[in-house]
Structure formats: C-alpha cells, structure tokens
PDB file of C-alpha atoms in Angstrom:
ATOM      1  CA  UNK A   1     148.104 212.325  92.565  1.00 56.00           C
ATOM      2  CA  UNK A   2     151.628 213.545  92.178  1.00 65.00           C
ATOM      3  CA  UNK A   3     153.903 211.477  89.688  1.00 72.00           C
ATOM      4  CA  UNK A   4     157.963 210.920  90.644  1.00 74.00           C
ATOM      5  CA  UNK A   5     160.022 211.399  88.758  1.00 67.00           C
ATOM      6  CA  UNK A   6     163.026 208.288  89.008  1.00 63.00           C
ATOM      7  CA  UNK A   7     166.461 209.440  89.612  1.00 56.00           C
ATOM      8  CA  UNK A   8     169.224 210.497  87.560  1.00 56.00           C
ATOM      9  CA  UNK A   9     170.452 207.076  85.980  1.00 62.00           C
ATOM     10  CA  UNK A  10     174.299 206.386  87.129  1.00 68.00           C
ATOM     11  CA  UNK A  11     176.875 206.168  84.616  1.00 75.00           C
ATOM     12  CA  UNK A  12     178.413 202.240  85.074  1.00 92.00           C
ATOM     13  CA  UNK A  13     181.381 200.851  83.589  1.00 96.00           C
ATOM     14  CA  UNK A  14     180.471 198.965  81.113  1.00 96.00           C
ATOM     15  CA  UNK A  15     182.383 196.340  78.724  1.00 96.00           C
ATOM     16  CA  UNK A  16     182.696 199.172  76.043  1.00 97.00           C
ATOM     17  CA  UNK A  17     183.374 201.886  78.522  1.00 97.00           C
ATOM     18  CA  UNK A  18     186.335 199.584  80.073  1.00 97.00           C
ATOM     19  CA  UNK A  19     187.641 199.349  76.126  1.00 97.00           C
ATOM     20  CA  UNK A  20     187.416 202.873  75.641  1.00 97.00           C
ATOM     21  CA  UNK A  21     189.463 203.833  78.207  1.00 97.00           C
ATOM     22  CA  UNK A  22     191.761 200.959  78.026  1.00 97.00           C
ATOM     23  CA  UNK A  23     192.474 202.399  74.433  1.00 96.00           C
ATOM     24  CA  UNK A  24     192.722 205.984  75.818  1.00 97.00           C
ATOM     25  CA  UNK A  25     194.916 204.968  78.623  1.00 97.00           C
ATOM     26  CA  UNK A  26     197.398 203.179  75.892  1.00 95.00           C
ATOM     27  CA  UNK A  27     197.457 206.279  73.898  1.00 94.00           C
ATOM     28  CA  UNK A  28     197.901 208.738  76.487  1.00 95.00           C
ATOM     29  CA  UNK A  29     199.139 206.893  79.430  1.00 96.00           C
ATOM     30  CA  UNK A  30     196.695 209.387  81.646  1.00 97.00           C
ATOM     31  CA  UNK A  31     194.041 207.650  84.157  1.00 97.00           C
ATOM     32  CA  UNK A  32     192.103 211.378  83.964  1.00 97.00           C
ATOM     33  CA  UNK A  33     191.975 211.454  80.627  1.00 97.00           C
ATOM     34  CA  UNK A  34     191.073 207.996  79.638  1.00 98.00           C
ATOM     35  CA  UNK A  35     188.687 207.854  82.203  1.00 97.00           C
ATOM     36  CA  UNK A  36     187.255 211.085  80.245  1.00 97.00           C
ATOM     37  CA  UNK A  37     187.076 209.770  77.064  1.00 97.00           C
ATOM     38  CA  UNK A  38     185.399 207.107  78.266  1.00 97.00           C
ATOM     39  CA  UNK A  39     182.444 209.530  79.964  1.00 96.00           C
ATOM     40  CA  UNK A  40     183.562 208.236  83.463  1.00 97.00           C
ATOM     41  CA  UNK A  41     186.139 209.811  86.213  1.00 96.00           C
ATOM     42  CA  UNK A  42     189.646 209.422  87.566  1.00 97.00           C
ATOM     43  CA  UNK A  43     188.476 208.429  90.722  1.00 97.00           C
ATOM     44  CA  UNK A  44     185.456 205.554  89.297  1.00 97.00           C
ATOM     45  CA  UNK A  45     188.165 204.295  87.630  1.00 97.00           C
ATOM     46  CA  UNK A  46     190.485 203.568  90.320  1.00 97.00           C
ATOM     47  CA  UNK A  47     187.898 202.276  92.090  1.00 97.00           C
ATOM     48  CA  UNK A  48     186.785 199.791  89.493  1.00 97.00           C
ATOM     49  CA  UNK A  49     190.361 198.765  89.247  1.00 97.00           C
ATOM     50  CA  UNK A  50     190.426 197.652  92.724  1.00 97.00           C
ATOM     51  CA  UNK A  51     187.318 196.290  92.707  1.00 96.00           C
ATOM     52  CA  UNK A  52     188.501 193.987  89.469  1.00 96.00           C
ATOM     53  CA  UNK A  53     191.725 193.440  91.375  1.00 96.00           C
ATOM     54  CA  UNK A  54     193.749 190.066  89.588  1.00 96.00           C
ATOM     55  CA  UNK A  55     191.209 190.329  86.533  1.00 96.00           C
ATOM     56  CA  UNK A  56     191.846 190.567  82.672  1.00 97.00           C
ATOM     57  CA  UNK A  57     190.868 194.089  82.997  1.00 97.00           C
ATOM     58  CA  UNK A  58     193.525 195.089  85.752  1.00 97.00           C
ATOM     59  CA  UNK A  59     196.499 193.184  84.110  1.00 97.00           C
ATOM     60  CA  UNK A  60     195.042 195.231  80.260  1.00 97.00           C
ATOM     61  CA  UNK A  61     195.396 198.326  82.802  1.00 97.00           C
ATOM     62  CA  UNK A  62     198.941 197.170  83.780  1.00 97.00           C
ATOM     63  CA  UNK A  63     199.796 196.302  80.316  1.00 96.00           C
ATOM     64  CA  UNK A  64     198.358 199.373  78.462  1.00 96.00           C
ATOM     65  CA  UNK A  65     200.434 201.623  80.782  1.00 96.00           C
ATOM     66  CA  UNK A  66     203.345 199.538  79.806  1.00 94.00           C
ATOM     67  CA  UNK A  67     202.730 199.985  76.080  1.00 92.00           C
ATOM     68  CA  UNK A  68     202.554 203.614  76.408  1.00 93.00           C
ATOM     69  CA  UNK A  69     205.964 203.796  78.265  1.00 93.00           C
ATOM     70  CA  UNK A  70     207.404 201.210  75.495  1.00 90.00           C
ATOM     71  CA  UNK A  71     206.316 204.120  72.976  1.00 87.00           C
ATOM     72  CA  UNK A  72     207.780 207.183  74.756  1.00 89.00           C
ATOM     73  CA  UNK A  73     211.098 205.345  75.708  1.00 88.00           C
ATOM     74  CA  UNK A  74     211.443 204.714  72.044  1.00 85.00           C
ATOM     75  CA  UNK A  75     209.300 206.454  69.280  1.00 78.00           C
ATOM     76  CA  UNK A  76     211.487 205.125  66.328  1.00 83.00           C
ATOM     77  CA  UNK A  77     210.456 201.246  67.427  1.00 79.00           C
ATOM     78  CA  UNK A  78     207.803 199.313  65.793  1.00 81.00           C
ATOM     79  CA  UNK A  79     204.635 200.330  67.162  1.00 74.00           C
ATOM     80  CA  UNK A  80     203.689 197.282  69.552  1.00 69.00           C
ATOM     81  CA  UNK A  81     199.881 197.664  68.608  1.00 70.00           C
ATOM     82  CA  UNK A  82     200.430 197.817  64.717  1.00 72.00           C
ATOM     83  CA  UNK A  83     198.961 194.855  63.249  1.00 75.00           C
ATOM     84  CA  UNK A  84     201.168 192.382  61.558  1.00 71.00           C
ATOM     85  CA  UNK A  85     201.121 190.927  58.744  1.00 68.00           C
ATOM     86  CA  UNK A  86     201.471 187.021  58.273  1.00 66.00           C
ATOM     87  CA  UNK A  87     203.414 186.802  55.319  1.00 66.00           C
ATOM     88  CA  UNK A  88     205.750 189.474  56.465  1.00 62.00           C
ATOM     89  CA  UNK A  89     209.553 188.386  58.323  1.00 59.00           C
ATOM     90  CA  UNK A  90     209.664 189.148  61.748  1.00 60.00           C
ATOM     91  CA  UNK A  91     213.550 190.097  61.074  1.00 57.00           C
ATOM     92  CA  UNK A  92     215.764 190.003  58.019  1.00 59.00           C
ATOM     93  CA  UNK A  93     216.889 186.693  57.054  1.00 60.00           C
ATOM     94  CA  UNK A  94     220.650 186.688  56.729  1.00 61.00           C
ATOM     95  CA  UNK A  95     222.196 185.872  53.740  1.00 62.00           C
ATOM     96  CA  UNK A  96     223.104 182.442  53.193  1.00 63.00           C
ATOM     97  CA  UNK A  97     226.650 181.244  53.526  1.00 67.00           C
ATOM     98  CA  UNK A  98     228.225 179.546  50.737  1.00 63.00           C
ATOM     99  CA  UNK A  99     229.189 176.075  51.458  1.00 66.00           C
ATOM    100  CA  UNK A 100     233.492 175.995  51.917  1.00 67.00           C
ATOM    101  CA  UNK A 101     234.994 175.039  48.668  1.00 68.00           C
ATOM    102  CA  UNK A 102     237.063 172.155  47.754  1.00 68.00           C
ATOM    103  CA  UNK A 103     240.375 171.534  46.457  1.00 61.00           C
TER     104      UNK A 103
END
C-alpha cells in the first residue's frame, strides 16, 4: 500500500496577514512590498482587494495609501499614526485678552 502524501498547503490571507501588510503598505506605500512582508504576492493581493471590494479592509487599503502620501507630501507634519496623548492640546491656546479698561 502506497501512502500520499497531501499537497503543499496554500498560503491564505488571513486577519494577521491583511494587518501586516496594511502596516507595510502605510509605511512604504508599495503593494509588492507589503504584500512581501506579509509572506503573500502583489498579485494575491490585488485579488483579495477586489474580492473584499466596499469592505473595511479595501477602504484601510485606500486609507493607508493615503497616509503614506500625507507623510511624503510633508515629512515635518505630525505623524498621523503617532498616538496622542489625552491630556495633551490639540493646538496652542491663545493667550487671553485682557478685558478693555475703564475710565
């Protein structure tokens, strides 16, 4: 009696493959690499994107290719993705105006 062997397991896109290169793709705004760093390819991940067309994870796709243009388009800004703190102002507070004097 001969024993198979089963086949090669795929690779699948799973939840924490889909945040790893959502992460990658915000850092380095590359579909090729992203998809890399998640173990997956350029092409599975188009395809999963238009499979999940009008999902969370195609607007995150959207929106993490918009972060990384935010950064190059202006490096000095805040970083979008830094976490803020609470307590901190959003924006100076000006300085208050003295109330007009009178005569």
């Amino acid at each position: 009696m001969t024993q198979q062997t089963p086949p090669p397991a795929r690779a699948h896109w799973t939840p924490a493959k889909q945040r790893i290169f959502l992460a990658a793709l915000v850092e380095t705004g590359s579909i090729a690499r992203a998809a890399r760093a998640a173990g997956m390819s350029r092409s599975s991940a188009h395809a999963l994107r238009h499979r999940l067309t009008g999902t969370p994870f195609d607007y995150a796709w959207s929106r993490a290719l918009e972060l990384h243009a935010a950064r190059l388009a202006d490096p000095f800004a805040p970083d979008p993705l830094a976490p803020r703190d609470p307590a901190a102002p959003s924006a100076p507070k000006p300085a208050p105006v003295a109330p007009p004097s009178r005569r």
